[in-house]
PDB file of C-alpha atoms in Angstrom:
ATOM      1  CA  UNK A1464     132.518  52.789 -22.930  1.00 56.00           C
ATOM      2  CA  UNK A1465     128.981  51.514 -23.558  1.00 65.00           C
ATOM      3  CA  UNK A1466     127.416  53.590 -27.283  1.00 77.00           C
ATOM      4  CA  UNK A1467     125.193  55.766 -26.022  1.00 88.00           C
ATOM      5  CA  UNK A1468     122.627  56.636 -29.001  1.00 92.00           C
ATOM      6  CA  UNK A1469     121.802  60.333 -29.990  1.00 95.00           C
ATOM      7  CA  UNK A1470     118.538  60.095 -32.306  1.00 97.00           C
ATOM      8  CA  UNK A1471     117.697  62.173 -34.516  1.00 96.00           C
ATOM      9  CA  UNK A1472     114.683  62.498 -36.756  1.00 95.00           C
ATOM     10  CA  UNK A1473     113.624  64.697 -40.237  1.00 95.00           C
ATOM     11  CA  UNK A1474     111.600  64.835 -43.064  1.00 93.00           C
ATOM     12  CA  UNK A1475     113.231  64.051 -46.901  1.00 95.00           C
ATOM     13  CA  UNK A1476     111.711  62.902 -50.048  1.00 92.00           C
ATOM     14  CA  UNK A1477     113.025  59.429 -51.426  1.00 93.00           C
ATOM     15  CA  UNK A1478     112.554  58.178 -54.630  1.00 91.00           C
ATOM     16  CA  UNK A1479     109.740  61.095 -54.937  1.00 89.00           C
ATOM     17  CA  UNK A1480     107.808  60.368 -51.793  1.00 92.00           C
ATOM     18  CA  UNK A1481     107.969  61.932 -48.760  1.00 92.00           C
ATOM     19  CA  UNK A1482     109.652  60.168 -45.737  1.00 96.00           C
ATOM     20  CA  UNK A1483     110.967  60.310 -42.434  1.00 96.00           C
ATOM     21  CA  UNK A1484     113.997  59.471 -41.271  1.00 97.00           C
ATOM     22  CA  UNK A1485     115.710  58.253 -37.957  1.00 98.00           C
ATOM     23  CA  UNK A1486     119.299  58.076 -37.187  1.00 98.00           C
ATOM     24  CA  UNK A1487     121.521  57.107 -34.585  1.00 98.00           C
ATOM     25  CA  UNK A1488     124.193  60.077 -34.908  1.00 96.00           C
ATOM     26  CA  UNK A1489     126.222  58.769 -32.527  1.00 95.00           C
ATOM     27  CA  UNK A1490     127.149  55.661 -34.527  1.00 95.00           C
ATOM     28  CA  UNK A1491     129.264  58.339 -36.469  1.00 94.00           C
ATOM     29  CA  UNK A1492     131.830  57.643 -34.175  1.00 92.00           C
ATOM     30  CA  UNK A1493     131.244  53.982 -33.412  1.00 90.00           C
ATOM     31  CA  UNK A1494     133.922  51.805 -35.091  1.00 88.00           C
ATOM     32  CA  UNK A1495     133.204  49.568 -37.763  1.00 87.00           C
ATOM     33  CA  UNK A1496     135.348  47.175 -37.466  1.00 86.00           C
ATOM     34  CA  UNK A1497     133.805  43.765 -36.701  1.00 89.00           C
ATOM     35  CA  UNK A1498     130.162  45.069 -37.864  1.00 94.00           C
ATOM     36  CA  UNK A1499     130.663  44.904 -41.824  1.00 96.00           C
ATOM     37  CA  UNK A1500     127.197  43.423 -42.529  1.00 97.00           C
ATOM     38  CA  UNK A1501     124.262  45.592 -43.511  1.00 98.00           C
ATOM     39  CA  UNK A1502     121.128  43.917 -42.175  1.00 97.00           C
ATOM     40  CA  UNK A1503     117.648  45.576 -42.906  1.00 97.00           C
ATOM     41  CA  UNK A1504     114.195  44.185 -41.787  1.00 98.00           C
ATOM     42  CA  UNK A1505     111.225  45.918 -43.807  1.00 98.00           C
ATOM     43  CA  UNK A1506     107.952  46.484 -42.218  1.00 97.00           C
ATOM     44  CA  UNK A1507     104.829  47.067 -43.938  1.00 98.00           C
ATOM     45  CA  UNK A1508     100.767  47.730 -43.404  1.00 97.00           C
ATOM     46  CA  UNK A1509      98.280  45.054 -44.594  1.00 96.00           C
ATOM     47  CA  UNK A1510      95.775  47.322 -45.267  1.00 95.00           C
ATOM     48  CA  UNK A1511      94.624  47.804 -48.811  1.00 92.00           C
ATOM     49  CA  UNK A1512      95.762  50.474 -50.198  1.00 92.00           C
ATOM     50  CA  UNK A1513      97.016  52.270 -46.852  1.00 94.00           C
ATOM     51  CA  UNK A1514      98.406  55.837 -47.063  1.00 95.00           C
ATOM     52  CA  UNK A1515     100.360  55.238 -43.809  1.00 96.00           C
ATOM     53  CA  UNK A1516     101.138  52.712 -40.690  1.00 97.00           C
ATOM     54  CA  UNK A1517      98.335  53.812 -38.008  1.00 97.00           C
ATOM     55  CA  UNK A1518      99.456  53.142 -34.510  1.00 97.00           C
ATOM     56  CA  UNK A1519      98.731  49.818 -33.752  1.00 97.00           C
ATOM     57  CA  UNK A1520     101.533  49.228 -36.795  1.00 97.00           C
ATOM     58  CA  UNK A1521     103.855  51.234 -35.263  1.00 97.00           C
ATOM     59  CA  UNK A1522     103.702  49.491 -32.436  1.00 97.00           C
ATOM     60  CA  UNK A1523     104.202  46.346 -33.839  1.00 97.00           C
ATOM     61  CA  UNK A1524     107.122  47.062 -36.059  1.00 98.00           C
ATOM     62  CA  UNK A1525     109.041  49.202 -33.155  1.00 97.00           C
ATOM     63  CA  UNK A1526     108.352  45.542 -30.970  1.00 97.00           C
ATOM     64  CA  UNK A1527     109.682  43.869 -34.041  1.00 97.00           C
ATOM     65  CA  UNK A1528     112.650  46.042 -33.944  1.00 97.00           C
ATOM     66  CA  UNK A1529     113.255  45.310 -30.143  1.00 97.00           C
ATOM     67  CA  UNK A1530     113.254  41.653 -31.145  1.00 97.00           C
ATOM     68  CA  UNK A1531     116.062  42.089 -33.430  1.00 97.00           C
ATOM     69  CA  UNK A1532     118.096  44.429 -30.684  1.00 97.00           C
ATOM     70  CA  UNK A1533     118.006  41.706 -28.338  1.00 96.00           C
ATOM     71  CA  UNK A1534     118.539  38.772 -30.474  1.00 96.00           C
ATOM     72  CA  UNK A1535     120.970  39.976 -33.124  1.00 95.00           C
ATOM     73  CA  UNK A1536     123.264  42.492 -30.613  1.00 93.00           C
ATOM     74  CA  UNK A1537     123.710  45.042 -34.169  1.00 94.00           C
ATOM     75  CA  UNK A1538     124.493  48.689 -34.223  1.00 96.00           C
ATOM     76  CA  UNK A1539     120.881  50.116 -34.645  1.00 97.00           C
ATOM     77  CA  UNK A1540     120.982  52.733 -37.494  1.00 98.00           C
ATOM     78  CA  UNK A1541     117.693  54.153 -37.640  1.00 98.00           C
ATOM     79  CA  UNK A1542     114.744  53.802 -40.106  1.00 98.00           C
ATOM     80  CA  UNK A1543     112.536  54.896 -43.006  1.00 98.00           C
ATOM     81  CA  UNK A1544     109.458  55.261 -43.067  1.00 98.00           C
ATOM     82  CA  UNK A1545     107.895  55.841 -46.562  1.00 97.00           C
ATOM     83  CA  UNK A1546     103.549  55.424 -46.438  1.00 95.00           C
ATOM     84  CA  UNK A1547     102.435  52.643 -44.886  1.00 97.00           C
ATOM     85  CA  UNK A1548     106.329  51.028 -44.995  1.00 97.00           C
ATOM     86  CA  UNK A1549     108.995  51.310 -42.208  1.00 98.00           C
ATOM     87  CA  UNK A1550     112.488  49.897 -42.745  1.00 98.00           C
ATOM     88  CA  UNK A1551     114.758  49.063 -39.902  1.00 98.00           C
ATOM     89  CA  UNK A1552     118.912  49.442 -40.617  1.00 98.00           C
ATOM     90  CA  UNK A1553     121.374  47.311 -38.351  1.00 98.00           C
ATOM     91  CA  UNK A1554     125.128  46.498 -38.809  1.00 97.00           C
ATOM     92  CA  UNK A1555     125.971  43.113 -37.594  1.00 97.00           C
ATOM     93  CA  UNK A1556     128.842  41.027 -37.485  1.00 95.00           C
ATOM     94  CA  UNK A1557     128.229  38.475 -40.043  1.00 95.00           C
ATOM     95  CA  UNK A1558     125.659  37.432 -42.866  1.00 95.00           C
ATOM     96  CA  UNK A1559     124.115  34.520 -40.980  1.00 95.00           C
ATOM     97  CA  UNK A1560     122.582  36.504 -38.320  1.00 96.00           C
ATOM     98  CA  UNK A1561     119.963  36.763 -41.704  1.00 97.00           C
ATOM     99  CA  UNK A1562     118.456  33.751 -40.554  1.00 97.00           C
ATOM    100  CA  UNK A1563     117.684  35.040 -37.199  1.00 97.00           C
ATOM    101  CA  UNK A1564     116.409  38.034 -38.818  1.00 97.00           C
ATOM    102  CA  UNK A1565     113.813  35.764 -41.277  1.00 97.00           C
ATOM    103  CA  UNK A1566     112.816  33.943 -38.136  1.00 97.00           C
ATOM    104  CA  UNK A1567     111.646  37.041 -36.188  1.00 97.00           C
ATOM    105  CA  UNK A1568     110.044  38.779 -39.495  1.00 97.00           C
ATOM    106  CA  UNK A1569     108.166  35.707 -40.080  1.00 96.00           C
ATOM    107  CA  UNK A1570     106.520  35.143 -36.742  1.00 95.00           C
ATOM    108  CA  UNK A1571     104.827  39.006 -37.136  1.00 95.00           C
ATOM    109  CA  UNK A1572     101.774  37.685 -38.309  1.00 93.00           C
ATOM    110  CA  UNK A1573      99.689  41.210 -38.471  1.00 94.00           C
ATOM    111  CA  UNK A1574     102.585  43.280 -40.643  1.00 97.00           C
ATOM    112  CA  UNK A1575     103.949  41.942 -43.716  1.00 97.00           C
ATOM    113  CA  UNK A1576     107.625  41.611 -42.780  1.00 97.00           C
ATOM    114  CA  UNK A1577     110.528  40.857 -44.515  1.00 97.00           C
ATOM    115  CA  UNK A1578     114.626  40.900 -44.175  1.00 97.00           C
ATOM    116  CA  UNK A1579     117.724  41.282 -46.663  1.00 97.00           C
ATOM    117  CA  UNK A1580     121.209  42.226 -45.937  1.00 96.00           C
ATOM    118  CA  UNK A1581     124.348  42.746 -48.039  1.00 96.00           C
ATOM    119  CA  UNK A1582     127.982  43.838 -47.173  1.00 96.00           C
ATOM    120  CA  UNK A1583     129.289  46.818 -46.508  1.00 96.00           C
ATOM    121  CA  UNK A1584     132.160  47.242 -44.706  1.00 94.00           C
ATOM    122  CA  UNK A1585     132.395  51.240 -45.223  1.00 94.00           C
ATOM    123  CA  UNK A1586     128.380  51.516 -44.263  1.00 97.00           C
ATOM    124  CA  UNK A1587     127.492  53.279 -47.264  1.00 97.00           C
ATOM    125  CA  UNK A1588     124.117  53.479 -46.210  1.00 97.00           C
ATOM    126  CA  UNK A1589     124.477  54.663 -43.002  1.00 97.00           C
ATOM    127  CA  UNK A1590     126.587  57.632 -44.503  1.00 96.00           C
ATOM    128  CA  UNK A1591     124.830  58.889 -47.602  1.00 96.00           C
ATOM    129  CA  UNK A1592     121.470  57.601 -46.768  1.00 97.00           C
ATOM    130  CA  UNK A1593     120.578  58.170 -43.040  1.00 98.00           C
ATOM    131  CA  UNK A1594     122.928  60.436 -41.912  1.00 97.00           C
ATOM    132  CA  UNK A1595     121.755  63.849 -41.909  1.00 97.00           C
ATOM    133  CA  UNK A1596     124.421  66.634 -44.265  1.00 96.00           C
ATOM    134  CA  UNK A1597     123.367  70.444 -43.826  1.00 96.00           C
ATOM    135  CA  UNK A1598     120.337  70.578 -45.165  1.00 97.00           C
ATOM    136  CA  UNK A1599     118.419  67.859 -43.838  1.00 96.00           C
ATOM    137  CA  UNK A1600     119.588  69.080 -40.669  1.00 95.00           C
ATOM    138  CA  UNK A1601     117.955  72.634 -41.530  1.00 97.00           C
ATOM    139  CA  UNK A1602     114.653  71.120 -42.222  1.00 95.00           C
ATOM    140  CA  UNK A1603     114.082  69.995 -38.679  1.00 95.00           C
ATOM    141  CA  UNK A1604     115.235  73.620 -37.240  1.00 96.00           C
ATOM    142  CA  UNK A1605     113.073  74.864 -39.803  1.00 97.00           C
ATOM    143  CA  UNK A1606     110.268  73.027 -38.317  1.00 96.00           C
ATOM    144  CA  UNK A1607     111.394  74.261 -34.744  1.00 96.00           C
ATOM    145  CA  UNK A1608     111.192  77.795 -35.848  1.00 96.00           C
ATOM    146  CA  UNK A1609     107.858  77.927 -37.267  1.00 97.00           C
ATOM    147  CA  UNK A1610     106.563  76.127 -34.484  1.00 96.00           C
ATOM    148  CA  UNK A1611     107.298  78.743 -31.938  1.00 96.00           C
ATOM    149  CA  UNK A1612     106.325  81.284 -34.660  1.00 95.00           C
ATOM    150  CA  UNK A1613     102.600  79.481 -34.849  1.00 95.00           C
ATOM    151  CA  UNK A1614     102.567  79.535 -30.953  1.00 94.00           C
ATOM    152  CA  UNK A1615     102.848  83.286 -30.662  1.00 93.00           C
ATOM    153  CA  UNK A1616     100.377  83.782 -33.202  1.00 93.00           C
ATOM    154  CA  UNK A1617     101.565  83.630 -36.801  1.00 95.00           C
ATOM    155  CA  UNK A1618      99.846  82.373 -39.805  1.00 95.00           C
ATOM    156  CA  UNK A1619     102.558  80.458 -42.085  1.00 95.00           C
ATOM    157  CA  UNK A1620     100.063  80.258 -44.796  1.00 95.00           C
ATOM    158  CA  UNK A1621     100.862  83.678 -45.352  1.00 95.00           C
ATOM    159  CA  UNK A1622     103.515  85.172 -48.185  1.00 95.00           C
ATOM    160  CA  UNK A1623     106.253  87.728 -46.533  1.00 96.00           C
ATOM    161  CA  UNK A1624     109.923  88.254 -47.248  1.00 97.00           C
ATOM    162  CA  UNK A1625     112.349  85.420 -46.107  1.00 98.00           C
ATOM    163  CA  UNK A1626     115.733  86.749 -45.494  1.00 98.00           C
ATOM    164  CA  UNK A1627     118.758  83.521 -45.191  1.00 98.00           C
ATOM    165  CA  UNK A1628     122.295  84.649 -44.154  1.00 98.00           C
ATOM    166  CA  UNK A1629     124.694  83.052 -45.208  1.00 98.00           C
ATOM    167  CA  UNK A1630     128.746  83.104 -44.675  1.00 98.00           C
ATOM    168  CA  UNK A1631     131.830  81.947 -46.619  1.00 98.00           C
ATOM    169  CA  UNK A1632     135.533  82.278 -45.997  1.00 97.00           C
ATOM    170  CA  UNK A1633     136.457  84.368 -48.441  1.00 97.00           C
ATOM    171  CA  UNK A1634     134.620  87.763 -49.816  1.00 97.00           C
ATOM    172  CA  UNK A1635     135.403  86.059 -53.407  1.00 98.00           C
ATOM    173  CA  UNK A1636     133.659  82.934 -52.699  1.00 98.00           C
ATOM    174  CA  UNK A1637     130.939  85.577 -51.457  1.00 98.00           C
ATOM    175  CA  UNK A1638     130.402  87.323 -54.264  1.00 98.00           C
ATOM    176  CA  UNK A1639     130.583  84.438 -56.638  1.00 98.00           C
ATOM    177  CA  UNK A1640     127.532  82.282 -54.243  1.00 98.00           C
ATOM    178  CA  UNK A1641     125.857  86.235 -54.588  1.00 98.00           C
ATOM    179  CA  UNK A1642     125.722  85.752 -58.255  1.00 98.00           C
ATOM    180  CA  UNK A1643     124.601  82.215 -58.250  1.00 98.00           C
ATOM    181  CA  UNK A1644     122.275  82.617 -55.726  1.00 98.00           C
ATOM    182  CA  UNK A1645     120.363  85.454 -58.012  1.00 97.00           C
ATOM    183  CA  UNK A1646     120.307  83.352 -60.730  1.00 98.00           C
ATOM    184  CA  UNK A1647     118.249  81.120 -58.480  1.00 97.00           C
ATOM    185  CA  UNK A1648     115.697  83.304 -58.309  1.00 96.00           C
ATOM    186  CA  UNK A1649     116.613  84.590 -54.705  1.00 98.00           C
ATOM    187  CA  UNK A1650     116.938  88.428 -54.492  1.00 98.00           C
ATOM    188  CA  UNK A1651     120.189  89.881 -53.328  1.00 98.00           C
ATOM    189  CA  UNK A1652     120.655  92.111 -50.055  1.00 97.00           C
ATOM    190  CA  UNK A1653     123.376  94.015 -48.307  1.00 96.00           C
ATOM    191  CA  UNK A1654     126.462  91.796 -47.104  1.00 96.00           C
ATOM    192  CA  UNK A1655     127.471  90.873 -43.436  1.00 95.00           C
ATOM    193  CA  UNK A1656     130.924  91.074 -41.737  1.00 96.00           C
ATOM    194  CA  UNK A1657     131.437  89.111 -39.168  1.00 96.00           C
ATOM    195  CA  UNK A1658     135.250  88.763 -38.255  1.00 95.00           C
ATOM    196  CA  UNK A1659     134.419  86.299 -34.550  1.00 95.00           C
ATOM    197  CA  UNK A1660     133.803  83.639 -37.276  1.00 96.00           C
ATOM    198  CA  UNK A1661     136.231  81.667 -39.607  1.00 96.00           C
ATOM    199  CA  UNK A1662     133.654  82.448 -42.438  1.00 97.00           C
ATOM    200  CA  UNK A1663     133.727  85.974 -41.717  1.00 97.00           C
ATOM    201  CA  UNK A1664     132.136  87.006 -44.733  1.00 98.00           C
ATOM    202  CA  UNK A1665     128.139  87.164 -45.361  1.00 98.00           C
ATOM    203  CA  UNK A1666     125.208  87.934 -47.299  1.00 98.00           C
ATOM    204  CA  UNK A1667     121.930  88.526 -47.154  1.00 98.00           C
ATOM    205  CA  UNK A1668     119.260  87.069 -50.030  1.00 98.00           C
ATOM    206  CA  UNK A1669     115.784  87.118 -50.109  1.00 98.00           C
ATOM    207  CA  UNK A1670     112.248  85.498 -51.360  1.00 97.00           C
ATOM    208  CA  UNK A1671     108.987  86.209 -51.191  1.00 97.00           C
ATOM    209  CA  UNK A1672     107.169  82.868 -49.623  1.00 96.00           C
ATOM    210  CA  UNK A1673     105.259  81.462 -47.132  1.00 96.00           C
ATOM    211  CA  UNK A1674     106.489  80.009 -43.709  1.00 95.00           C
ATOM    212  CA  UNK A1675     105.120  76.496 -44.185  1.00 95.00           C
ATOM    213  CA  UNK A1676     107.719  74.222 -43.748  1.00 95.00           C
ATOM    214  CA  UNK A1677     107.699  72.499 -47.517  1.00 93.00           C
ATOM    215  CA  UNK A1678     108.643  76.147 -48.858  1.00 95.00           C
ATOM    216  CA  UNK A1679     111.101  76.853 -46.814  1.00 97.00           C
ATOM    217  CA  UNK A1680     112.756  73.685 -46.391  1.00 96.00           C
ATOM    218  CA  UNK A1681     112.736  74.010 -50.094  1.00 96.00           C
ATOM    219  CA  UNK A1682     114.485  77.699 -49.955  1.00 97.00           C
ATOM    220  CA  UNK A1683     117.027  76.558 -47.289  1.00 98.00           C
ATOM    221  CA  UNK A1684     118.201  73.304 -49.167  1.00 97.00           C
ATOM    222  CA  UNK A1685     118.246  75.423 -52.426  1.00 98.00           C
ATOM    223  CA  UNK A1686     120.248  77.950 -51.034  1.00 98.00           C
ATOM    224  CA  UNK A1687     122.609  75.730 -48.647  1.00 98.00           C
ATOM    225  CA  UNK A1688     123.205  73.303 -51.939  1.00 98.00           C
ATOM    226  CA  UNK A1689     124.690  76.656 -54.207  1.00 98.00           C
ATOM    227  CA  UNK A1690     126.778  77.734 -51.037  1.00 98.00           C
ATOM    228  CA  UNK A1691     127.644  74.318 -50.630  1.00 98.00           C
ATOM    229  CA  UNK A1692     129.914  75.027 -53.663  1.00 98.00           C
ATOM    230  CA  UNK A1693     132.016  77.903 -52.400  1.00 98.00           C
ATOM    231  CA  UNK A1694     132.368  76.205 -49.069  1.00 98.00           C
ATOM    232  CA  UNK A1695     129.541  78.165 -47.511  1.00 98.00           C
ATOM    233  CA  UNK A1696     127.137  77.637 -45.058  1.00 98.00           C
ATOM    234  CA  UNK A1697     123.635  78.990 -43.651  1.00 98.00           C
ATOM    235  CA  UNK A1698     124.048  80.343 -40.591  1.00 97.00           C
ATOM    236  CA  UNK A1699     120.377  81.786 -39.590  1.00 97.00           C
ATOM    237  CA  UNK A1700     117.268  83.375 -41.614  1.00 98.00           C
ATOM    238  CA  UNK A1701     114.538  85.811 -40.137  1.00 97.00           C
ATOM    239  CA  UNK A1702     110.980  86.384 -41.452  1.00 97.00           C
ATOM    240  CA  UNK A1703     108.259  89.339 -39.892  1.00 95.00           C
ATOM    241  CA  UNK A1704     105.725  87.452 -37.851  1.00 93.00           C
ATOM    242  CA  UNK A1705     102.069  87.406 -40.030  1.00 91.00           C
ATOM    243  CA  UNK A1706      99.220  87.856 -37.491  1.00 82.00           C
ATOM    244  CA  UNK A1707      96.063  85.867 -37.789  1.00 70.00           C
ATOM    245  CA  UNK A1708      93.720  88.285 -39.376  1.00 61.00           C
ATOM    246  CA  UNK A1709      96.316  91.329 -39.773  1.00 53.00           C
ATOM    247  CA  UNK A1710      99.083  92.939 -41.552  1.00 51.00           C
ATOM    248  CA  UNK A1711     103.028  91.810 -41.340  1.00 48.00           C
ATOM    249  CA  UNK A1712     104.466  92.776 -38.667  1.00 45.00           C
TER     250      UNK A1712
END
């Protein structure tokens, strides 16, 4: 059966600086065997001092990319971009498809272009780097959430009380994430039984924050990272709508 890529895209500081990511989350499942080379092919603006590619460099580096799909036959990975800088990821079968690789980054005359590669058979990078764990997949229903918030009329500069649920296996591992969690600075609410689901047992905590999506991504990785270590995960969080120009609703 032909791979038939599922992309995904988020938000996630590297090294400091914001940057978005894009990952094939089908190649999950895609065997490695045969593909053991890590080939990347970096992309970056000309500009002077440019904050980030504009389109005409997008363009360019996503032709650039098509270049290498149809020349090299890799797994496509995904990308990060970081400023005015987008790296491509591929897995190929061997290390001399580099060549091929230098050949096509040196004919893009209008992006300064450049390829590397190295081995990795267990695709390190594809696993801790692009792929997405818990709470980088948050941060892009996060982003969902306050969208269709916005569209009915909420102002997400606005403080209110941000409520995260979140459930664990046992009502130990509960209690102990409870205690944690208020050392964290979150406030703690009344717990939640829910006995449909394997992690049956729940709790409610609570900040005081805005709904722009830097706080909260910040609040839902801090809080998925402590239940992270009771086996715990965040299921859902609510927030009052803020009107434009009125009170909390």
């Amino acid at each position: 059966m032909a791979h038939m890529p599922q992309w995904f895209e988020y938000d996630w500081p590297l090294d400091g600086r914001d940057a978005r990511f894009r990952v094939d989350l089908a190649l999950a499942s895609a065997p490695r065997e045969g593909r053991p080379v890590l080939l990347y092919v970096s992309c970056e603006s000309k500009r002077a001092k440019a904050e980030s590619l504009n389109a005409l460099e997008i363009g360019r580096a996503e032709a650039l990319c098509k270049k290498c799909l149809k020349a090299l036959a890799p797994y496509y990975a995904g990308f990060i971009e970081t400023g005015a800088q987008r790296q491509y990821y591929f897995y190929v079968k061997e290390a001399e498809l580099l060549d091929e690789a230098d050949r096509i980054a040196e004919k893009e005359l209008f992006l300064d272009c450049r390829a590397g590669m190295q081995q990795e058979p267990g695709w390190a990078t594809y696993k801790k780097l692009l792929y997405p764990d818990a709470a980088k997949l948050q941060t892009e229903d996060n982003r969902k959430r306050i969208a269709l918030m916005v569209e009915h009329g909420d102002n997400p500069a606005a403080a209110r009380r941000i409520a995260l649920f979140l459930f664990f296996r046992t009502e130990t591992a509960m209690l102990l994430f409870s205690e944690q969690a208020r050392l964290s600075g979150f406030a703690v609410g009344d717990s939640v039984f829910t006995p449909e689901f394997d992690r049956a047992y729940g709790v409610r905590i609570m900040r005081i924050a805005p709904l722009k999506k830097p706080e909260l991504d910040e609040l839902t990785t801090r809080a998925i990272r402590i239940a992270e270590k009771f086996d715990g995960e965040l299921r859902y969080w609510e927030a009052p709508m803020a009107k434009r120009g009125g009170p909390l609703m």
